[in-house]
Amino acid sequence: MTLSIHAEEYGVSPKGEAVQLFTLTNAQGASASITNYGANLVTLFTPDRQGKMADIVLGYDALDGYFTNVPYLGATIGRVGNRIGKGQCKIDGKTYTFVQNNGTNHLHGGLEGFDKKVWKAETFETETSVGVHLDLLSEDGDQGYPGNLQVRTTYELHNDNELTCEYTATTDKTTILNMTNHSYFNLDLENQKTILEQKLKINAEQVTLLDQDQLPTGECLDVAGTVFDFTESKAIGADIFTDNEQLNIGGGYDINYILSDDSTVLKEAAVVIDEKTGRRLTVKTTEPCIQLYTANFLDGTLSGKGRSFEKHSAFCLEPQHVPDAPNKPMFKSIELKPGDTYNSKMSFAFDTIV
Ligand code: BGC
């Protein structure tokens, strides 16, 4: 096997733009396919302990599934991932209003977030990897956000079975930015209807507590001894059905973990193991936090890749800053100022256990 990039026509966007699908394959035969519609990750084939490749992310059968994509499968999220309370915040002293697409909250960048835009794609190859750069100009006022934002998403599949995803951006007015990737993983998508038996470790000792609108209250909870404690590897389903106020708010895990190492270096945030197939996924990030979401709002009404998307059929591990940070000054700011360059990187590395 050698490194390869396959580009194909994938369809036409609702605005009439031609859309492509890029399949990156590494020297071990693992592959990732990405569309420049929304910079969405469509497939991710990784080996099990026998070396058999299988897709480990939820996705649709064709491009049009991504036009609505209410659950944000595989999405590149921006400008601001997660919720902004009441769809409002102040930037440089001025109040900005964003569409309320989640009750009274603004969620995942609005109705036409980065996952619904056609990005300009350019593939590249190095000695040990294949990748695609995706570029977008999000204009001043896009979804209510200030500033012309020039943003780049780069997916790169490395020969050592690591998929990296890096974001860079610059702006001409102070704005807010909190990008993430919203892939729904199931390490045994072919055979396990839920991810409840897959084992998760998160390198975090605290979560941010939620109010009834799923916004951080501003308080943090020490996870030790609680249902949120994943500091030691534990089945995702071990405590998920516990009657717990914070779990009940999201109908399962839908909460932001503050990483023990919140530095901007790329550090291990989470590890998931599936003992049946032997697959192990290690998530690294430069972000200070990671959102754990156990697909609580999937209810079987959508389908793709030969299955309906059921509750808990996948997990998301979304590196990011604390949700609603623009309205919660106790948390790290997500402001981006002219002259500064936003940079965020994550890595999904996959190997197997014996
Ligand atoms: C959020 C969930 C939301 C899901 C799908 C996750 O990032 O935390 O509350 O339902 O995305 O939009």
XYZ file of C-alpha atoms and ligand atoms in Angstrom:
366
model
C 0.000 0.000 0.000
C 1.101 3.508 -0.664
C -0.285 6.853 0.359
C -3.061 8.048 -1.927
C -5.647 10.771 -2.402
C -8.801 10.152 -4.362
C -10.986 13.106 -5.328
C -14.484 12.650 -6.732
C -17.541 14.739 -7.494
C -19.945 14.431 -4.555
C -22.876 16.547 -5.775
C -24.101 20.112 -5.761
C -24.801 22.314 -2.723
C -28.249 23.937 -2.214
C -26.689 27.142 -3.635
C -25.527 25.329 -6.783
C -21.826 24.962 -5.943
C -20.007 21.795 -7.038
C -18.924 19.714 -4.058
C -16.145 17.123 -3.843
C -15.321 14.174 -1.632
C -11.643 13.523 -0.852
C -10.545 10.114 0.334
C -7.172 10.040 2.061
C -5.590 6.590 2.383
C -2.388 5.876 4.300
C 0.260 3.185 3.774
C -1.513 0.866 6.233
C -4.790 1.061 4.278
C -6.629 3.208 6.826
C -8.653 5.981 5.238
C -10.627 9.123 5.942
C -13.021 10.839 3.578
C -13.831 14.489 3.861
C -16.163 16.672 1.851
C -15.542 20.343 1.197
C -19.257 20.830 1.917
C -18.960 21.859 5.558
C -15.478 20.310 5.905
C -17.420 17.309 7.210
C -15.671 14.046 8.039
C -17.749 11.441 6.183
C -15.937 8.147 6.815
C -13.018 6.940 8.934
C -11.856 3.377 8.289
C -9.509 1.964 10.931
C -8.211 -1.559 11.603
C -9.458 -3.919 14.313
C -7.051 -6.290 16.078
C -7.156 -8.644 13.066
C -6.332 -5.775 10.738
C -9.854 -5.679 9.290
C -10.839 -2.154 8.281
C -14.234 -0.739 9.245
C -15.822 2.677 9.329
C -16.059 4.039 12.887
C -18.056 7.259 12.381
C -21.756 7.877 11.771
C -22.592 9.532 8.477
C -25.069 9.795 5.632
C -25.215 7.891 2.343
C -25.087 10.989 0.166
C -24.291 14.691 0.245
C -27.868 15.861 0.828
C -27.852 14.309 4.323
C -25.380 17.030 5.315
C -27.685 19.862 4.131
C -29.844 19.622 7.250
C -27.729 17.382 9.532
C -29.494 18.450 12.724
C -27.186 16.308 14.932
C -24.028 17.715 13.234
C -22.566 14.324 12.227
C -18.886 14.720 11.310
C -19.252 18.491 11.255
C -16.622 21.179 11.408
C -18.232 23.540 13.895
C -17.821 27.309 13.867
C -17.686 30.103 14.493
C -18.671 29.214 18.063
C -19.179 25.617 19.077
C -21.724 24.677 21.734
C -24.143 27.218 23.197
C -24.274 30.990 23.546
C -26.999 31.776 26.075
C -29.990 33.765 24.714
C -28.049 34.033 21.441
C -26.357 37.179 22.717
C -23.066 38.444 24.026
C -20.893 41.544 24.187
C -17.777 41.881 22.067
C -15.663 45.014 22.583
C -18.534 46.491 24.612
C -21.115 46.094 21.837
C -23.996 43.604 22.061
C -24.247 41.109 19.213
C -27.261 38.887 18.526
C -27.114 35.451 16.937
C -29.865 33.164 15.706
C -31.520 31.095 18.470
C -31.449 27.632 16.905
C -31.582 25.622 20.163
C -34.438 26.865 22.342
C -33.312 30.352 23.261
C -29.641 29.430 22.757
C -27.409 29.870 19.747
C -25.857 26.456 18.968
C -22.830 25.395 16.893
C -22.508 28.594 14.865
C -26.132 29.002 13.794
C -28.324 27.834 10.944
C -25.595 28.194 8.364
C -22.493 27.462 10.372
C -19.164 26.313 8.949
C -20.627 22.817 8.439
C -23.034 24.214 5.813
C -20.525 26.251 3.762
C -18.597 25.131 0.712
C -14.883 25.392 1.446
C -12.098 25.785 -1.135
C -10.074 22.565 -1.095
C -6.463 21.814 -1.884
C -4.940 18.395 -1.285
C -1.313 17.787 -0.298
C 1.025 14.888 0.277
C 4.152 14.526 2.414
C 6.458 11.513 2.776
C 4.382 10.186 5.654
C 0.912 11.685 5.231
C -1.854 12.831 2.912
C -4.162 15.730 3.604
C -6.535 18.393 2.502
C -6.549 22.112 3.296
C -10.018 23.676 3.326
C -10.282 27.465 3.205
C -13.237 29.698 3.919
C -13.943 33.409 4.173
C -16.694 33.931 6.726
C -17.774 37.490 5.989
C -18.376 40.298 8.468
C -21.893 39.724 9.853
C -22.002 36.013 8.940
C -24.611 34.473 11.310
C -24.353 37.726 13.308
C -20.612 37.482 14.078
C -18.393 40.532 13.549
C -15.305 40.650 11.329
C -14.194 39.093 8.070
C -12.747 35.802 9.263
C -10.343 33.895 7.043
C -10.288 30.332 8.310
C -8.457 27.147 7.346
C -9.236 23.565 8.362
C -6.563 20.978 7.589
C -7.225 17.264 7.833
C -4.100 15.097 7.597
C -3.965 11.312 7.729
C -0.582 10.026 8.839
C 1.008 6.647 8.144
C 1.089 5.847 11.859
C -2.748 5.784 11.906
C -3.337 9.249 13.222
C -5.839 11.726 11.795
C -5.035 15.300 12.732
C -7.320 18.257 12.291
C -5.979 21.774 12.620
C -7.736 25.122 12.492
C -6.165 28.523 11.881
C -7.948 31.843 11.477
C -7.455 35.599 11.337
C -9.954 38.431 11.565
C -10.139 42.147 10.720
C -12.415 42.992 13.718
C -12.518 41.513 17.198
C -14.711 38.424 17.050
C -15.296 35.171 18.928
C -14.230 31.719 17.781
C -14.476 28.253 19.347
C -14.156 25.634 16.627
C -14.452 21.902 17.047
C -15.022 18.658 15.204
C -18.326 16.920 15.828
C -17.679 13.347 14.685
C -19.850 10.614 16.185
C -17.614 7.613 16.914
C -18.567 4.008 17.534
C -15.477 1.797 17.586
C -17.596 -1.186 16.507
C -20.199 0.514 14.363
C -20.853 -2.684 12.395
C -21.892 -4.790 15.373
C -22.610 -2.695 18.475
C -25.868 -0.753 18.428
C -24.672 1.428 21.293
C -21.337 2.571 22.677
C -22.343 1.784 26.270
C -19.819 -1.049 26.642
C -16.912 0.897 25.146
C -14.485 2.104 27.801
C -13.606 5.747 28.208
C -10.885 7.579 30.075
C -10.853 11.378 30.225
C -7.902 13.248 31.690
C -10.063 15.708 33.574
C -10.808 16.188 37.239
C -13.609 18.703 36.806
C -16.705 19.381 34.712
C -18.610 22.639 34.305
C -22.074 22.351 35.856
C -25.133 23.003 33.688
C -28.396 24.854 34.188
C -31.697 23.602 32.714
C -30.894 25.321 29.383
C -27.656 23.314 29.151
C -25.562 26.408 29.809
C -22.692 26.378 32.309
C -23.738 27.906 35.612
C -20.188 29.141 36.159
C -19.511 26.519 38.823
C -17.273 23.491 38.444
C -17.722 20.040 39.966
C -14.908 17.740 41.071
C -15.660 14.478 39.277
C -14.023 12.235 41.907
C -16.581 9.730 43.171
C -19.331 10.974 40.828
C -20.923 9.550 37.650
C -18.729 11.979 35.718
C -15.499 10.386 36.900
C -13.662 8.915 33.901
C -10.173 9.435 35.323
C -9.880 5.626 35.293
C -11.072 3.803 32.178
C -14.782 2.945 32.651
C -17.602 1.678 30.413
C -19.508 4.677 29.048
C -22.739 2.986 30.121
C -21.598 2.135 33.671
C -23.330 5.115 35.295
C -25.215 6.712 32.405
C -28.694 5.672 33.612
C -28.144 6.907 37.178
C -30.804 9.324 38.356
C -28.561 12.384 38.503
C -29.739 15.943 37.960
C -26.830 16.853 35.682
C -27.196 13.654 33.609
C -30.958 14.169 33.349
C -30.494 17.653 31.854
C -28.799 16.216 28.773
C -30.437 12.771 28.756
C -27.014 11.183 29.227
C -23.502 12.651 29.102
C -23.541 16.083 27.493
C -21.043 17.977 29.561
C -17.804 19.886 29.313
C -14.695 18.435 30.971
C -11.903 20.794 32.018
C -8.695 19.042 31.105
C -6.201 18.553 33.928
C -3.517 19.937 31.627
C -5.142 22.997 30.092
C -1.994 24.211 28.320
C -2.060 24.967 24.604
C 0.283 22.086 23.795
C -1.121 18.988 22.119
C -1.855 16.656 25.050
C -3.833 13.483 25.582
C -7.419 14.304 26.540
C -9.273 11.002 26.217
C -8.821 7.337 25.337
C -11.608 4.992 24.262
C -11.203 1.222 24.058
C -13.493 -1.344 22.512
C -12.516 -4.718 23.946
C -14.456 -6.709 21.317
C -12.658 -5.386 18.244
C -9.531 -4.256 20.100
C -9.837 -0.764 18.654
C -8.385 2.070 20.736
C -8.925 5.748 19.951
C -6.712 8.368 21.579
C -7.848 11.980 21.364
C -5.322 14.776 21.810
C -5.952 18.494 21.729
C -4.453 21.928 22.259
C -7.817 23.085 23.702
C -8.426 23.493 27.465
C -11.632 21.412 27.538
C -13.480 18.566 25.868
C -17.228 18.035 25.569
C -18.456 14.483 26.081
C -21.755 13.893 24.288
C -23.268 10.414 24.137
C -25.678 11.042 21.235
C -28.592 11.469 23.625
C -30.763 13.327 21.138
C -30.512 10.710 18.381
C -33.836 8.878 18.251
C -33.696 6.617 15.196
C -35.413 9.029 12.815
C -32.275 9.661 10.738
C -30.229 6.981 9.018
C -27.187 6.368 6.868
C -24.555 3.733 6.120
C -27.213 1.015 6.515
C -28.317 1.898 10.062
C -30.635 4.272 11.845
C -29.023 6.637 14.292
C -30.245 5.486 17.689
C -29.788 7.047 21.106
C -26.277 6.284 22.466
C -25.217 4.695 19.156
C -22.087 6.876 19.186
C -20.037 9.225 21.327
C -18.595 12.642 20.517
C -15.437 13.978 22.119
C -15.310 17.610 21.056
C -12.199 19.595 22.009
C -13.142 23.220 22.748
C -13.270 26.070 25.252
C -15.960 26.278 27.943
C -19.435 26.744 26.379
C -20.971 30.218 26.635
C -17.546 31.636 27.516
C -18.459 35.093 26.094
C -21.110 35.393 28.866
C -19.074 33.643 31.559
C -16.043 35.829 32.354
C -14.750 33.306 34.911
C -13.702 31.069 31.997
C -11.017 31.559 29.358
C -11.973 34.070 26.677
C -12.643 32.963 23.097
C -12.060 36.400 21.604
C -9.884 36.685 18.528
C -8.425 40.101 17.800
C -7.076 41.544 14.552
C -3.356 40.768 14.260
C -3.688 37.530 16.255
C -3.842 34.076 14.707
C -6.243 31.492 16.085
C -4.708 28.044 16.200
C -6.294 24.852 17.445
C -5.231 21.309 16.779
C -6.658 17.898 17.585
C -5.505 14.389 16.874
C -7.409 11.118 16.641
C -4.930 8.252 16.833
C -6.122 4.704 16.397
C -4.374 1.485 17.304
C -5.435 -1.823 18.834
C -5.064 -3.637 22.130
C -4.373 -7.378 22.298
C -24.073 19.311 22.293
C -25.431 18.663 22.407
C -26.125 18.771 21.093
C -25.276 18.076 20.068
C -25.871 18.053 18.696
C -23.320 18.605 21.231
O -22.091 19.218 21.034
O -23.374 19.281 23.490
O -26.185 19.270 23.429
O -27.406 18.228 21.146
O -24.034 18.678 20.025
O -26.115 19.287 18.238
